[in-house]
mmCIF file of C-alpha atoms in Angstrom:
data_model
loop_
_atom_site.group_PDB
_atom_site.id
_atom_site.type_symbol
_atom_site.label_atom_id
_atom_site.label_comp_id
_atom_site.label_asym_id
_atom_site.label_seq_id
_atom_site.Cartn_x
_atom_site.Cartn_y
_atom_site.Cartn_z
ATOM 1 C CA MET A 1 1.204 -24.392 -16.466
ATOM 2 C CA THR A 2 1.014 -21.273 -14.262
ATOM 3 C CA ALA A 3 -0.406 -21.116 -10.734
ATOM 4 C CA GLU A 4 -3.434 -19.292 -12.108
ATOM 5 C CA ASP A 5 -4.006 -21.997 -14.728
ATOM 6 C CA LYS A 6 -3.963 -24.641 -11.988
ATOM 7 C CA VAL A 7 -6.510 -22.704 -9.952
ATOM 8 C CA LEU A 8 -8.788 -22.455 -12.976
ATOM 9 C CA ARG A 9 -8.504 -26.269 -13.330
ATOM 10 C CA ASN A 10 -9.140 -26.725 -9.611
ATOM 11 C CA GLU A 11 -5.634 -28.049 -9.010
ATOM 12 C CA ALA A 12 -3.232 -27.042 -6.254
ATOM 13 C CA PRO A 13 0.445 -26.630 -7.169
ATOM 14 C CA HIS A 14 2.685 -29.444 -6.010
ATOM 15 C CA GLY A 15 3.036 -29.533 -2.245
ATOM 16 C CA GLN A 16 0.109 -27.221 -1.518
ATOM 17 C CA PRO A 17 -3.038 -28.427 0.283
ATOM 18 C CA PRO A 18 -6.350 -27.851 -1.533
ATOM 19 C CA ASP A 19 -7.860 -25.891 1.346
ATOM 20 C CA ARG A 20 -8.412 -22.381 -0.001
ATOM 21 C CA GLN A 21 -12.085 -22.029 -0.876
ATOM 22 C CA LEU A 22 -13.125 -19.408 -3.426
ATOM 23 C CA PRO A 23 -16.770 -18.286 -3.716
ATOM 24 C CA ASN A 24 -18.645 -20.048 -6.513
ATOM 25 C CA GLY A 25 -15.495 -21.470 -8.002
ATOM 26 C CA PRO A 26 -12.299 -23.475 -7.581
ATOM 27 C CA THR A 27 -11.022 -24.468 -4.192
ATOM 28 C CA TRP A 28 -7.357 -23.565 -4.144
ATOM 29 C CA ARG A 29 -5.440 -20.326 -3.972
ATOM 30 C CA PRO A 30 -2.213 -19.466 -2.153
ATOM 31 C CA ARG A 31 -2.302 -17.460 1.036
ATOM 32 C CA LEU A 32 -1.690 -13.729 1.040
ATOM 33 C CA VAL A 33 -0.558 -11.533 3.938
ATOM 34 C CA LEU A 34 -0.773 -7.744 4.020
ATOM 35 C CA ALA A 35 1.910 -6.278 6.270
ATOM 36 C CA SER A 36 -0.293 -3.383 7.330
ATOM 37 C CA ALA A 37 -3.198 -2.479 9.570
ATOM 38 C CA SER A 38 -4.266 0.340 7.238
ATOM 39 C CA PRO A 39 -7.976 0.088 6.402
ATOM 40 C CA ARG A 40 -7.260 2.093 3.258
ATOM 41 C CA ARG A 41 -4.767 -0.449 1.915
ATOM 42 C CA LEU A 42 -7.125 -3.304 2.743
ATOM 43 C CA GLU A 43 -9.998 -1.584 0.936
ATOM 44 C CA LEU A 44 -7.812 -0.943 -2.102
ATOM 45 C CA LEU A 45 -6.799 -4.614 -2.317
ATOM 46 C CA GLN A 46 -10.427 -5.658 -1.954
ATOM 47 C CA GLN A 47 -11.349 -3.206 -4.720
ATOM 48 C CA ILE A 48 -9.333 -5.293 -7.200
ATOM 49 C CA GLY A 49 -10.686 -8.586 -5.860
ATOM 50 C CA VAL A 50 -7.699 -9.505 -3.696
ATOM 51 C CA GLU A 51 -8.586 -10.633 -0.165
ATOM 52 C CA PRO A 52 -5.679 -11.085 2.280
ATOM 53 C CA ASP A 53 -5.767 -14.085 4.585
ATOM 54 C CA ALA A 54 -4.140 -12.088 7.385
ATOM 55 C CA LEU A 55 -3.048 -8.593 8.346
ATOM 56 C CA LEU A 56 0.346 -8.520 10.047
ATOM 57 C CA PRO A 57 1.268 -4.915 10.873
ATOM 58 C CA CYS A 58 4.756 -4.390 12.269
ATOM 59 C CA ASP A 59 5.844 -1.742 14.752
ATOM 60 C CA LEU A 60 8.892 -0.197 13.097
ATOM 61 C CA ASP A 61 10.911 2.915 13.762
ATOM 62 C CA GLU A 62 9.987 5.049 10.750
ATOM 63 C CA THR A 63 12.436 7.855 11.520
ATOM 64 C CA PRO A 64 14.287 8.871 8.336
ATOM 65 C CA GLY A 65 18.020 8.263 8.309
ATOM 66 C CA LYS A 66 20.424 11.168 8.038
ATOM 67 C CA ASN A 67 20.133 12.661 4.530
ATOM 68 C CA GLU A 68 17.786 9.823 3.521
ATOM 69 C CA LEU A 69 15.779 10.724 0.424
ATOM 70 C CA PRO A 70 11.960 10.403 0.483
ATOM 71 C CA ARG A 71 11.912 7.674 -2.191
ATOM 72 C CA THR A 72 14.672 5.763 -0.382
ATOM 73 C CA LEU A 73 12.773 5.953 2.910
ATOM 74 C CA ALA A 74 9.541 4.656 1.345
ATOM 75 C CA SER A 75 11.382 1.738 -0.268
ATOM 76 C CA ARG A 76 13.289 0.855 2.896
ATOM 77 C CA LEU A 77 10.206 0.876 5.112
ATOM 78 C CA ALA A 78 8.150 -1.197 2.656
ATOM 79 C CA ARG A 79 10.962 -3.767 2.552
ATOM 80 C CA GLU A 80 11.331 -3.847 6.345
ATOM 81 C CA LYS A 81 7.583 -4.266 6.820
ATOM 82 C CA ALA A 82 7.441 -7.136 4.329
ATOM 83 C CA HIS A 83 10.445 -8.882 5.894
ATOM 84 C CA ALA A 84 9.062 -8.499 9.429
ATOM 85 C CA ALA A 85 5.659 -9.868 8.384
ATOM 86 C CA ALA A 86 7.302 -12.744 6.500
ATOM 87 C CA LYS A 87 9.182 -13.718 9.645
ATOM 88 C CA ILE A 88 5.965 -13.733 11.685
ATOM 89 C CA ALA A 89 4.066 -15.657 8.996
ATOM 90 C CA ALA A 90 6.795 -18.295 8.749
ATOM 91 C CA ALA A 91 6.199 -19.156 12.429
ATOM 92 C CA LYS A 92 2.462 -19.704 11.866
ATOM 93 C CA PRO A 93 1.562 -23.008 10.153
ATOM 94 C CA GLU A 94 -1.637 -21.543 8.739
ATOM 95 C CA LEU A 95 0.347 -18.764 7.019
ATOM 96 C CA ALA A 96 3.326 -20.756 5.819
ATOM 97 C CA ASP A 97 4.183 -20.325 2.146
ATOM 98 C CA SER A 98 2.290 -17.036 1.882
ATOM 99 C CA TYR A 99 2.768 -14.127 -0.438
ATOM 100 C CA ILE A 100 3.654 -11.071 1.656
ATOM 101 C CA ILE A 101 2.918 -7.472 0.635
ATOM 102 C CA GLY A 102 4.519 -4.530 2.424
ATOM 103 C CA ALA A 103 3.890 -0.886 1.539
ATOM 104 C CA ASP A 104 4.823 2.565 2.754
ATOM 105 C CA THR A 105 3.866 6.091 1.715
ATOM 106 C CA VAL A 106 6.047 9.172 2.139
ATOM 107 C CA VAL A 107 4.997 12.756 1.363
ATOM 108 C CA SER A 108 7.687 15.279 0.550
ATOM 109 C CA VAL A 109 8.270 18.861 -0.503
ATOM 110 C CA GLY A 110 11.576 18.758 -2.309
ATOM 111 C CA ARG A 111 13.872 16.675 -0.138
ATOM 112 C CA ARG A 112 11.898 17.512 3.002
ATOM 113 C CA ILE A 113 9.979 14.516 4.368
ATOM 114 C CA LEU A 114 6.675 15.404 6.004
ATOM 115 C CA PRO A 115 5.635 13.461 9.125
ATOM 116 C CA LYS A 116 2.750 11.083 9.685
ATOM 117 C CA CYS A 117 0.950 13.573 11.877
ATOM 118 C CA GLU A 118 -0.149 12.639 15.375
ATOM 119 C CA ILE A 119 -0.656 16.095 16.902
ATOM 120 C CA VAL A 120 -2.535 19.141 15.635
ATOM 121 C CA ALA A 121 0.566 21.324 15.474
ATOM 122 C CA GLU A 122 2.254 18.884 13.062
ATOM 123 C CA ALA A 123 -0.781 18.737 10.779
ATOM 124 C CA ALA A 124 -1.191 22.517 10.808
ATOM 125 C CA GLN A 125 2.450 22.989 9.837
ATOM 126 C CA CYS A 126 2.109 20.468 6.980
ATOM 127 C CA LEU A 127 -1.047 22.075 5.603
ATOM 128 C CA ARG A 128 0.495 25.551 5.684
ATOM 129 C CA LEU A 129 3.545 24.196 3.867
ATOM 130 C CA LEU A 130 1.453 22.415 1.218
ATOM 131 C CA SER A 131 -0.882 25.374 0.664
ATOM 132 C CA GLY A 132 -0.557 26.606 -2.920
ATOM 133 C CA ARG A 133 2.480 24.404 -3.558
ATOM 134 C CA ALA A 134 3.412 21.263 -5.423
ATOM 135 C CA HIS A 135 4.536 18.195 -3.526
ATOM 136 C CA ARG A 136 5.277 14.530 -4.193
ATOM 137 C CA VAL A 137 3.874 11.315 -2.780
ATOM 138 C CA HIS A 138 6.151 8.262 -2.912
ATOM 139 C CA THR A 139 4.549 4.867 -2.322
ATOM 140 C CA ALA A 140 6.698 1.750 -2.356
ATOM 141 C CA ILE A 141 5.377 -1.803 -2.467
ATOM 142 C CA TYR A 142 7.464 -4.865 -1.663
ATOM 143 C CA LEU A 143 6.450 -8.435 -2.426
ATOM 144 C CA VAL A 144 7.978 -11.569 -0.895
ATOM 145 C CA THR A 145 6.832 -14.802 -2.568
ATOM 146 C CA PRO A 146 6.482 -18.274 -1.004
ATOM 147 C CA LYS A 147 9.703 -19.250 -2.793
ATOM 148 C CA GLY A 148 11.569 -16.324 -1.269
ATOM 149 C CA ARG A 149 11.686 -14.163 -4.372
ATOM 150 C CA GLU A 150 11.499 -10.439 -3.713
ATOM 151 C CA ARG A 151 10.063 -7.842 -6.064
ATOM 152 C CA HIS A 152 9.380 -4.172 -5.513
ATOM 153 C CA LYS A 153 8.004 -1.055 -7.170
ATOM 154 C CA LEU A 154 8.177 2.627 -6.297
ATOM 155 C CA VAL A 155 5.466 4.981 -7.560
ATOM 156 C CA GLU A 156 5.882 8.742 -7.465
ATOM 157 C CA THR A 157 2.857 11.013 -7.844
ATOM 158 C CA ARG A 158 2.909 14.797 -8.092
ATOM 159 C CA LEU A 159 0.165 16.928 -6.572
ATOM 160 C CA ARG A 160 -0.574 20.608 -6.228
ATOM 161 C CA PHE A 161 -2.885 22.001 -3.572
ATOM 162 C CA LYS A 162 -4.937 25.163 -3.890
ATOM 163 C CA ARG A 163 -3.998 28.046 -1.650
ATOM 164 C CA LEU A 164 -5.659 27.225 1.660
ATOM 165 C CA SER A 165 -7.312 29.894 3.756
ATOM 166 C CA SER A 166 -6.923 29.954 7.522
ATOM 167 C CA SER A 167 -10.561 28.921 7.894
ATOM 168 C CA GLU A 168 -10.075 25.924 5.573
ATOM 169 C CA ILE A 169 -7.030 24.772 7.518
ATOM 170 C CA GLU A 170 -8.853 25.176 10.845
ATOM 171 C CA ALA A 171 -11.898 23.306 9.567
ATOM 172 C CA TYR A 172 -9.771 20.453 8.237
ATOM 173 C CA LEU A 173 -7.857 20.207 11.497
ATOM 174 C CA GLY A 174 -11.199 20.050 13.291
ATOM 175 C CA SER A 175 -12.282 17.102 11.137
ATOM 176 C CA GLY A 176 -9.535 14.891 12.562
ATOM 177 C CA GLU A 177 -8.905 13.268 9.163
ATOM 178 C CA TRP A 178 -5.251 14.285 9.310
ATOM 179 C CA ARG A 179 -4.424 12.031 12.238
ATOM 180 C CA GLY A 180 -1.867 9.361 11.345
ATOM 181 C CA LYS A 181 -1.694 10.518 7.716
ATOM 182 C CA ALA A 182 1.557 11.250 5.899
ATOM 183 C CA GLY A 183 1.677 14.964 5.162
ATOM 184 C CA GLY A 184 -1.317 15.599 7.393
ATOM 185 C CA TYR A 185 -4.073 14.844 4.891
ATOM 186 C CA ALA A 186 -6.119 12.038 3.316
ATOM 187 C CA ILE A 187 -6.743 12.616 -0.389
ATOM 188 C CA GLN A 188 -9.691 10.182 -0.379
ATOM 189 C CA GLY A 189 -11.493 12.319 2.192
ATOM 190 C CA LEU A 190 -12.206 15.995 2.661
ATOM 191 C CA ALA A 191 -8.738 16.985 1.410
ATOM 192 C CA GLY A 192 -9.793 15.877 -2.069
ATOM 193 C CA ALA A 193 -11.251 19.389 -2.309
ATOM 194 C CA PHE A 194 -7.728 20.844 -1.966
ATOM 195 C CA ALA A 195 -6.144 19.065 -4.953
ATOM 196 C CA LEU A 196 -5.825 21.276 -8.019
ATOM 197 C CA LYS A 197 -3.733 18.814 -10.019
ATOM 198 C CA LEU A 198 -2.616 15.206 -9.681
ATOM 199 C CA ILE A 199 -0.116 13.600 -12.050
ATOM 200 C CA GLY A 200 0.419 9.894 -11.450
ATOM 201 C CA SER A 201 -1.501 7.300 -9.455
ATOM 202 C CA TYR A 202 -4.447 8.324 -7.286
ATOM 203 C CA SER A 203 -4.546 4.932 -5.518
ATOM 204 C CA SER A 204 -0.849 5.329 -4.716
ATOM 205 C CA VAL A 205 -1.608 8.580 -2.881
ATOM 206 C CA VAL A 206 -4.337 6.774 -0.929
ATOM 207 C CA GLY A 207 -1.778 4.141 0.064
ATOM 208 C CA LEU A 208 -1.380 1.364 -2.533
ATOM 209 C CA PRO A 209 -0.779 1.689 -6.305
ATOM 210 C CA LEU A 210 -3.246 -0.818 -7.731
ATOM 211 C CA TYR A 211 -1.767 -1.320 -11.198
ATOM 212 C CA GLU A 212 1.708 -1.990 -9.833
ATOM 213 C CA THR A 213 0.412 -4.224 -7.030
ATOM 214 C CA MET A 214 -1.583 -6.372 -9.437
ATOM 215 C CA SER A 215 1.360 -6.554 -11.842
ATOM 216 C CA LEU A 216 3.702 -7.784 -9.116
ATOM 217 C CA LEU A 217 1.259 -10.406 -7.849
ATOM 218 C CA VAL A 218 0.343 -11.802 -11.258
ATOM 219 C CA GLY A 219 3.951 -11.678 -12.424
ATOM 220 C CA GLU A 220 4.954 -13.886 -9.499
ATOM 221 C CA GLY A 221 2.206 -16.460 -10.016
ATOM 222 C CA TYR A 222 -0.490 -15.265 -7.600
ATOM 223 C CA PRO A 223 -3.894 -15.968 -9.228
ATOM 224 C CA ALA A 224 -5.263 -12.502 -8.549
ATOM 225 C CA HIS A 225 -7.872 -12.616 -11.308
ATOM 226 C CA VAL A 226 -9.521 -15.853 -10.236
ATOM 227 C CA ALA A 227 -11.774 -14.104 -7.707
ATOM 228 C CA TRP A 228 -13.211 -12.065 -10.564
ATOM 229 C CA LEU A 229 -14.948 -15.158 -11.929
ATOM 230 C CA ASN A 230 -18.710 -15.144 -11.325
ATOM 231 C CA ARG A 231 -18.381 -11.780 -9.577
ATOM 232 C CA VAL A 232 -21.696 -9.956 -9.464
#
């Protein structure tokens, strides 16, 4: 019997306390930790009916290593975030035996990794570089299970922006949406008007590939679909 089957029968797996209340349904589900403070990633998880029990962001040095490829950087940072959050969760009794999800998004043009922009000059440089060009968005997700198993996925999405005028770049910089965003833009916001073509996963560009995230969770026994029951 799988973990999801036991939840449907209102049974907790061996050794787990029956203390996880679900709305209008069974009482047990395992704990889940998101190793991020990103409101976008939280909203994406909630979109598919997955509600984390805690957010444990970790302050990591995200500087790329020498000659580190964009996909390698995304995978490494997702792994480091998940491991750091797992270590914190293990020290908290209320979060013991949790599933841990770490994720990281890297935007690149060729092998060039674009920064998570914090100043206007960085964002302006990124937007000028992306104007009229194709680029790639690499989002890695890393799952650590209560039994210590580790699974990961890397999703690569290709985008092409329209040619941006100086006035469009200035207006977007004035919006402030670029701040803290990889590549200096947020596809779910105003910059959605810049995207001519997207091949791959839209949710991955926002910050979390939903299909792959759900597949990892369900594949490792997390009852992700249980919250869908009696959903209005």
